[in-house]
Amino acid sequence: MASATINWSEVAQHPKYLELKNRKRNFLFGWWIASTIYYFLLPILSGYAPDLFRLRVIGAINFGYLFILSQFVVAIFVALYYTRVANEFDRLTSELVKAVS
């Protein structure tokens, strides 16, 4: 089996690679910023607004419990959304491989 020699500098300049890289970077960086801000809201709000976390919503369940549980929900949503967007990245990668080889 002969191995194909790939000119990586050519691949790095290919328009499909640049499109893939830009789309992936924009998506990942945007979601990273949003999820990091949401993650750090817990210690920030609990430090600066502790009364907010004592606010009872339903019976013994207060806002703090709901906020903590919402972080799990958001993490699951981000993971599911990424699996849908990753299909687009896979399509672009396949097009790039076909164009280069």
mmCIF file of C-alpha atoms in Angstrom:
data_model
loop_
_atom_site.group_PDB
_atom_site.id
_atom_site.type_symbol
_atom_site.label_atom_id
_atom_site.label_comp_id
_atom_site.label_asym_id
_atom_site.label_seq_id
_atom_site.Cartn_x
_atom_site.Cartn_y
_atom_site.Cartn_z
ATOM 1 C CA MET A 1 0.000 0.000 0.000
ATOM 2 C CA ALA A 2 1.524 3.274 -1.097
ATOM 3 C CA SER A 3 1.093 6.216 1.203
ATOM 4 C CA ALA A 4 0.040 9.489 -0.350
ATOM 5 C CA THR A 5 2.301 12.443 0.155
ATOM 6 C CA ILE A 6 0.341 15.462 1.290
ATOM 7 C CA ASN A 7 1.609 18.986 0.790
ATOM 8 C CA TRP A 8 0.478 20.501 4.096
ATOM 9 C CA SER A 9 1.386 24.051 3.138
ATOM 10 C CA GLU A 10 -0.948 23.710 0.160
ATOM 11 C CA VAL A 11 -3.692 22.359 2.411
ATOM 12 C CA ALA A 12 -3.205 25.267 4.832
ATOM 13 C CA GLN A 13 -3.827 27.752 2.009
ATOM 14 C CA HIS A 14 -6.790 25.888 0.505
ATOM 15 C CA PRO A 15 -10.057 27.905 0.632
ATOM 16 C CA LYS A 16 -12.051 24.957 2.020
ATOM 17 C CA TYR A 17 -9.559 24.544 4.873
ATOM 18 C CA LEU A 18 -9.687 28.253 5.660
ATOM 19 C CA GLU A 19 -13.496 28.142 5.671
ATOM 20 C CA LEU A 20 -13.489 25.096 7.956
ATOM 21 C CA LYS A 21 -10.951 26.656 10.311
ATOM 22 C CA ASN A 22 -12.841 29.975 10.537
ATOM 23 C CA ARG A 23 -16.225 28.361 11.077
ATOM 24 C CA LYS A 24 -14.936 25.991 13.714
ATOM 25 C CA ARG A 25 -12.956 28.685 15.541
ATOM 26 C CA ASN A 26 -15.897 31.100 15.585
ATOM 27 C CA PHE A 27 -18.280 28.416 16.813
ATOM 28 C CA LEU A 28 -16.020 27.019 19.507
ATOM 29 C CA PHE A 29 -14.741 30.367 20.768
ATOM 30 C CA GLY A 30 -18.256 31.839 20.955
ATOM 31 C CA TRP A 31 -19.663 28.901 22.888
ATOM 32 C CA TRP A 32 -16.605 28.763 25.130
ATOM 33 C CA ILE A 33 -17.054 32.431 26.100
ATOM 34 C CA ALA A 34 -20.805 32.032 26.693
ATOM 35 C CA SER A 35 -20.480 28.873 28.773
ATOM 36 C CA THR A 36 -17.580 30.272 30.806
ATOM 37 C CA ILE A 37 -19.572 33.389 31.670
ATOM 38 C CA TYR A 38 -22.554 31.261 32.654
ATOM 39 C CA TYR A 39 -20.346 28.963 34.727
ATOM 40 C CA PHE A 40 -18.769 31.842 36.658
ATOM 41 C CA LEU A 41 -22.132 33.470 37.329
ATOM 42 C CA LEU A 42 -22.667 30.932 40.124
ATOM 43 C CA PRO A 43 -19.779 32.004 42.375
ATOM 44 C CA ILE A 44 -20.160 35.659 41.422
ATOM 45 C CA LEU A 45 -23.880 35.808 42.164
ATOM 46 C CA SER A 46 -23.579 33.720 45.303
ATOM 47 C CA GLY A 47 -20.866 36.057 46.587
ATOM 48 C CA TYR A 48 -22.436 39.386 45.655
ATOM 49 C CA ALA A 49 -26.137 38.491 45.913
ATOM 50 C CA PRO A 50 -26.480 35.722 48.516
ATOM 51 C CA ASP A 51 -30.103 36.684 49.201
ATOM 52 C CA LEU A 52 -30.948 35.755 45.634
ATOM 53 C CA PHE A 53 -29.869 32.185 46.336
ATOM 54 C CA ARG A 54 -32.090 32.037 49.424
ATOM 55 C CA LEU A 55 -35.171 33.000 47.415
ATOM 56 C CA ARG A 56 -37.633 30.107 47.682
ATOM 57 C CA VAL A 57 -39.267 29.063 44.433
ATOM 58 C CA ILE A 58 -41.220 25.885 45.261
ATOM 59 C CA GLY A 59 -41.300 24.574 48.830
ATOM 60 C CA ALA A 60 -37.730 23.881 49.968
ATOM 61 C CA ILE A 61 -36.354 24.437 46.452
ATOM 62 C CA ASN A 62 -34.686 27.796 46.168
ATOM 63 C CA PHE A 63 -33.181 29.772 43.296
ATOM 64 C CA GLY A 64 -29.693 28.465 44.085
ATOM 65 C CA TYR A 65 -30.706 24.835 43.516
ATOM 66 C CA LEU A 66 -32.431 25.714 40.271
ATOM 67 C CA PHE A 67 -29.469 27.732 39.045
ATOM 68 C CA ILE A 68 -27.051 24.877 39.787
ATOM 69 C CA LEU A 69 -29.313 22.371 38.030
ATOM 70 C CA SER A 70 -29.638 24.723 35.069
ATOM 71 C CA GLN A 71 -25.878 24.482 34.547
ATOM 72 C CA PHE A 72 -26.245 20.746 33.922
ATOM 73 C CA VAL A 73 -29.087 21.417 31.486
ATOM 74 C CA VAL A 74 -27.013 24.016 29.646
ATOM 75 C CA ALA A 75 -24.016 21.657 29.463
ATOM 76 C CA ILE A 76 -26.192 18.914 27.947
ATOM 77 C CA PHE A 77 -27.713 21.401 25.487
ATOM 78 C CA VAL A 78 -24.260 22.587 24.370
ATOM 79 C CA ALA A 79 -23.103 18.991 23.880
ATOM 80 C CA LEU A 80 -26.177 18.087 21.826
ATOM 81 C CA TYR A 81 -25.924 21.260 19.767
ATOM 82 C CA TYR A 82 -22.240 20.622 19.078
ATOM 83 C CA THR A 83 -23.021 17.139 17.747
ATOM 84 C CA ARG A 84 -25.365 18.724 15.204
ATOM 85 C CA VAL A 85 -22.850 21.393 14.192
ATOM 86 C CA ALA A 86 -20.016 18.832 14.039
ATOM 87 C CA ASN A 87 -21.831 17.167 11.148
ATOM 88 C CA GLU A 88 -21.296 20.360 9.156
ATOM 89 C CA PHE A 89 -17.603 20.343 10.107
ATOM 90 C CA ASP A 90 -17.377 16.716 8.969
ATOM 91 C CA ARG A 91 -18.958 17.615 5.620
ATOM 92 C CA LEU A 92 -16.451 20.431 5.101
ATOM 93 C CA THR A 93 -13.587 18.124 6.067
ATOM 94 C CA SER A 94 -14.745 15.512 3.534
ATOM 95 C CA GLU A 95 -14.901 18.168 0.826
ATOM 96 C CA LEU A 96 -11.402 19.309 1.725
ATOM 97 C CA VAL A 97 -10.010 15.766 1.596
ATOM 98 C CA LYS A 98 -11.591 15.205 -1.837
ATOM 99 C CA ALA A 99 -10.288 18.525 -3.132
ATOM 100 C CA VAL A 100 -6.717 17.928 -1.897
ATOM 101 C CA SER A 101 -6.342 14.295 -2.909
#
